């Protein structure tokens, strides 16, 4: 496992690791060029309010079009970007590009941006957020940052202060992938999250799996009393969506509602008309 070995973990070497290591080193080299060569693109996936059946926001999901390998999954390249320090400039690009995109939308949908825990370590995140909003002319209330609990696992005091500064600007903060990792309930007391996103691994087993049902019920009960909104990720079937609504989830995201796509035109009739006119 290349990742588990970490930066200084190369004490021994097996031939079968050679290929994996090679691929990783190549990816790191390629990533360094990718930003300058415009190989990154943001896709957008809608989030649906289960009470009003209206779109509330879109999550920005990063895509890398590798010149030879084609589309590389963020699950593969984000860890490499994190280990090589490239997540700094890359994360900054995502933040700017996402805010710029949202500023062009005809509806006041929010834009949700994933932030790596490592982005808390380098340049001042509150400053970068403020700059991105200002450059785009986007109100802070239309930006939501998705973080994972690992942000609160290390440098807890410092990261809490960073999060508080950002939230005081009016930006919303969501906890992503809830239910994976440690998911200590104390994190929810430590910081006033606006939203919790229940990981898709729980949603997958709905509507029949009793354990998944009771875990989601426990999360929604707790969220209700804390006044936190609950989004379910990875909703693929109507039966899952019905169960989630029944359980008290406020919002859903998943292929059932819409797959990540390079634009939001499908949700925006006016823009579609303009596109058609231009094309005609
Ligand atoms: P995430 O933030 O939890 O994003 C949700 C992931 O679930 C996305 O995968 C999305 O395409 C996928 N998904 C959405 N609906 C469904 C569904 O109904 N079924 C299934 N099976 N999957 C669904 P994606 O785009 O491959 O991204 C994977 C992860 O990479 C993200 O998980 C996030 O942690 C990370 N990531 C993506 N973009 C960025 C970024 O700009 N910055 C950072 N730091 N991380 C990012
Ligand atoms: Mg996310
Ligand atoms: Mg997630
Ligand atoms: Mg995830």
XYZ file of C-alpha atoms and ligand atoms in Angstrom:
329
model
C 0.000 0.000 0.000
C 1.788 3.024 -1.253
C -0.286 5.527 0.710
C -0.070 3.701 4.029
C 3.717 3.646 3.827
C 3.746 7.430 3.920
C 6.440 9.835 2.931
C 9.292 8.335 4.929
C 8.144 4.762 4.949
C 10.414 3.273 2.276
C 12.421 0.965 4.489
C 12.034 -2.124 2.335
C 11.121 -2.733 -1.245
C 9.347 -5.583 -2.977
C 9.451 -6.024 -6.751
C 5.642 -5.887 -6.970
C 5.737 -2.445 -5.424
C 7.882 -1.249 -8.276
C 5.019 -0.807 -10.705
C 2.804 0.891 -8.144
C 5.541 3.256 -7.074
C 6.389 4.008 -10.683
C 2.776 4.889 -11.394
C 2.621 7.130 -8.355
C 5.810 8.988 -9.233
C 4.599 9.446 -12.796
C 1.288 10.742 -11.547
C 3.040 13.222 -9.318
C 5.068 14.511 -12.273
C 1.982 14.683 -14.482
C -0.016 16.474 -11.782
C 2.625 19.186 -11.616
C 2.013 20.003 -15.267
C -1.734 19.491 -15.214
C -2.699 22.781 -13.595
C -0.660 24.899 -16.012
C -1.912 22.793 -18.940
C -5.579 23.271 -18.036
C -6.257 19.564 -17.594
C -8.587 20.059 -14.635
C -12.285 20.658 -14.855
C -15.088 20.976 -12.341
C -18.202 18.866 -12.604
C -21.348 19.792 -10.696
C -23.837 17.529 -8.959
C -27.214 18.773 -7.662
C -28.554 18.472 -4.108
C -32.319 18.234 -3.711
C -34.409 19.551 -0.806
C -36.666 16.617 0.100
C -39.449 18.827 1.488
C -39.723 21.325 -1.347
C -38.348 19.075 -4.130
C -36.201 22.013 -5.216
C -32.506 22.087 -6.028
C -30.658 23.885 -3.242
C -27.064 23.639 -4.342
C -24.461 21.883 -6.435
C -21.309 20.132 -5.258
C -18.172 20.881 -7.265
C -16.339 17.648 -8.074
C -12.877 17.800 -9.553
C -12.035 15.948 -12.764
C -8.604 15.405 -14.318
C -8.366 14.750 -18.031
C -4.970 13.090 -18.319
C -3.533 13.461 -21.854
C -2.732 9.725 -22.084
C -4.748 7.954 -19.382
C -7.965 9.842 -19.950
C -10.157 10.630 -16.954
C -8.437 9.890 -13.648
C -10.611 9.568 -10.530
C -10.149 12.099 -7.717
C -10.039 9.124 -5.352
C -6.741 8.302 -7.075
C -5.134 11.705 -7.652
C -6.276 13.730 -4.601
C -4.133 11.611 -2.221
C -1.132 12.101 -4.535
C -1.790 15.844 -4.682
C -1.994 15.851 -0.884
C 1.251 13.972 -0.393
C 3.149 16.080 -2.902
C 1.925 19.440 -1.636
C 0.089 20.177 -4.889
C -3.229 20.231 -3.073
C -2.449 23.841 -2.086
C -2.490 25.395 -5.583
C -5.020 22.838 -6.818
C -7.422 23.555 -3.947
C -7.048 27.269 -4.580
C -7.928 26.721 -8.248
C -11.012 24.690 -7.278
C -12.198 27.373 -4.867
C -11.801 30.176 -7.420
C -13.271 28.231 -10.321
C -16.256 27.039 -8.275
C -17.071 30.557 -7.040
C -16.728 31.975 -10.560
C -19.081 29.318 -11.928
C -21.723 29.888 -9.239
C -21.612 33.629 -9.891
C -22.798 33.026 -13.475
C -25.823 30.898 -12.492
C -29.258 32.400 -13.017
C -30.501 30.953 -9.714
C -29.098 31.635 -6.241
C -28.019 28.021 -5.766
C -25.166 27.418 -3.362
C -21.890 25.891 -4.444
C -20.323 23.233 -2.215
C -16.546 22.856 -2.401
C -14.543 19.958 -0.957
C -11.602 21.094 1.157
C -8.729 18.755 1.948
C -7.532 18.681 5.574
C -4.109 19.630 4.212
C -5.494 22.937 2.948
C -5.754 23.931 6.596
C -1.995 23.704 6.955
C -0.602 25.983 4.295
C -1.722 29.423 3.130
C -4.421 31.087 5.157
C -7.660 29.394 4.163
C -9.904 32.266 5.357
C -7.913 34.671 3.163
C -8.170 32.377 0.133
C -11.916 31.982 0.665
C -12.436 35.719 0.989
C -10.374 36.372 -2.153
C -12.250 33.778 -4.203
C -15.631 35.222 -3.158
C -14.553 38.764 -3.869
C -13.029 37.981 -7.267
C -16.226 36.178 -8.300
C -18.573 38.729 -6.738
C -20.305 35.863 -4.948
C -22.025 36.451 -1.573
C -20.480 34.343 1.199
C -23.895 32.817 1.919
C -23.738 31.019 -1.437
C -20.559 29.118 -0.597
C -20.449 25.925 1.423
C -17.236 24.121 2.356
C -17.236 20.339 2.826
C -14.678 19.082 5.292
C -14.101 15.687 6.848
C -13.737 14.962 10.538
C -9.981 14.462 10.166
C -9.746 18.268 10.159
C -10.807 18.130 13.807
C -8.569 15.156 14.608
C -5.314 17.044 14.166
C -4.470 20.608 15.211
C -7.928 20.747 16.681
C -7.625 24.185 18.284
C -6.047 25.852 15.269
C -8.394 24.268 12.759
C -11.436 25.169 14.835
C -10.292 28.767 14.826
C -9.843 28.670 11.024
C -13.307 27.155 10.590
C -14.828 29.745 12.903
C -13.244 32.598 10.943
C -14.687 31.216 7.724
C -18.124 30.601 9.185
C -18.167 34.121 10.656
C -17.830 35.392 7.078
C -21.200 33.767 6.342
C -19.861 30.685 4.550
C -21.563 27.416 5.477
C -19.610 24.446 6.761
C -20.664 20.852 6.107
C -19.209 17.663 7.518
C -18.694 15.226 4.642
C -18.690 11.401 4.716
C -20.284 11.269 8.159
C -20.339 7.799 9.681
C -16.977 6.724 8.270
C -13.767 7.089 10.246
C -14.119 7.915 13.926
C -17.220 10.084 13.668
C -17.078 11.040 17.272
C -20.229 12.847 18.252
C -18.082 15.286 20.194
C -16.985 16.845 16.876
C -20.538 17.946 16.363
C -20.459 19.699 19.716
C -17.052 21.202 19.067
C -18.195 23.138 16.020
C -21.582 24.425 14.844
C -21.764 22.610 11.505
C -24.529 23.758 9.185
C -24.861 20.347 7.583
C -23.917 16.707 7.951
C -23.570 14.537 4.871
C -24.330 10.891 5.632
C -21.858 8.725 3.767
C -23.133 6.727 0.820
C -22.060 3.453 2.435
C -25.119 3.736 4.729
C -27.480 4.839 1.985
C -26.459 1.909 -0.228
C -28.043 -0.579 2.196
C -31.411 1.182 2.341
C -34.302 0.617 2.531
C -34.082 -2.904 3.965
C -30.947 -3.129 6.085
C -31.942 -2.708 9.744
C -28.521 -1.533 10.897
C -28.302 1.156 8.236
C -31.814 2.264 9.128
C -31.082 2.585 12.814
C -27.772 4.352 12.267
C -29.376 6.915 9.977
C -32.262 7.332 12.424
C -29.777 7.972 15.239
C -27.926 10.555 13.127
C -31.093 12.383 12.114
C -32.459 12.376 15.700
C -29.243 13.852 16.988
C -29.016 16.376 14.158
C -32.578 17.464 14.820
C -31.775 18.306 18.410
C -28.580 20.107 17.412
C -30.333 22.003 14.627
C -28.053 20.632 11.910
C -29.309 19.863 8.423
C -28.847 16.338 7.080
C -27.963 15.394 3.521
C -27.733 11.820 2.293
C -25.087 11.018 -0.326
C -25.195 8.358 -3.018
C -28.971 8.122 -3.444
C -29.541 5.868 -6.434
C -33.110 4.564 -6.094
C -36.542 5.978 -5.363
C -36.919 3.468 -2.502
C -33.778 4.879 -0.869
C -35.013 8.436 -1.314
C -38.419 7.582 0.204
C -36.769 5.893 3.189
C -34.459 8.871 3.733
C -37.341 11.315 3.693
C -39.220 9.105 6.141
C -36.141 9.045 8.401
C -36.072 12.830 8.510
C -33.259 13.651 6.078
C -33.590 17.132 4.656
C -31.643 16.753 1.449
C -30.470 14.111 -1.004
C -27.669 13.830 -3.531
C -27.032 10.984 -5.917
C -27.375 9.524 -9.379
C -31.185 9.314 -8.947
C -31.347 13.109 -8.818
C -28.482 13.810 -11.172
C -24.984 12.646 -12.017
C -22.059 15.034 -11.796
C -21.900 16.951 -15.090
C -19.677 19.652 -16.572
C -22.479 22.232 -16.482
C -25.779 22.945 -14.782
C -27.709 23.654 -18.001
C -30.004 20.684 -17.447
C -31.427 22.435 -14.365
C -31.624 25.844 -15.923
C -34.216 26.308 -18.687
C -33.158 29.887 -19.516
C -29.566 28.893 -20.115
C -30.711 26.025 -22.324
C -32.711 28.425 -24.474
C -29.705 30.679 -24.874
C -27.522 27.704 -25.827
C -30.069 26.586 -28.407
C -30.289 30.059 -29.893
C -26.531 30.264 -30.164
C -26.330 26.807 -31.703
C -29.072 27.515 -34.275
P -17.310 13.220 -1.869
O -17.024 14.644 -1.537
O -17.948 12.403 -0.812
O -18.183 13.277 -3.182
C -19.200 12.367 -3.498
C -18.716 11.315 -4.440
O -19.774 10.379 -4.676
C -18.342 11.821 -5.837
O -17.296 10.989 -6.327
C -19.616 11.585 -6.638
O -19.380 11.504 -8.019
C -20.041 10.272 -6.054
N -21.478 10.036 -6.203
C -22.477 10.946 -6.257
N -23.677 10.353 -6.337
C -23.452 9.015 -6.359
C -24.307 7.861 -6.429
O -25.539 7.946 -6.504
N -23.702 6.651 -6.408
C -22.350 6.515 -6.313
N -21.844 5.289 -6.308
N -21.511 7.571 -6.241
C -22.055 8.812 -6.254
P -16.036 11.589 -7.084
O -16.468 12.752 -7.921
O -15.316 10.462 -7.720
O -15.156 12.163 -5.892
C -14.637 11.311 -4.928
C -14.070 12.091 -3.768
O -12.945 12.851 -4.187
C -15.043 13.093 -3.168
O -15.952 12.461 -2.301
C -14.085 14.013 -2.446
O -13.697 13.466 -1.211
C -12.877 13.998 -3.385
N -12.927 15.223 -4.220
C -13.595 15.466 -5.359
N -13.379 16.726 -5.811
C -12.544 17.290 -4.900
C -11.946 18.603 -4.773
O -12.166 19.527 -5.571
N -11.116 18.792 -3.702
C -10.883 17.819 -2.772
N -10.039 18.095 -1.755
N -11.440 16.596 -2.856
C -12.265 16.352 -3.893
Mg -18.055 16.143 -0.763
Mg -18.997 12.541 0.750
Mg -17.129 10.362 -0.064
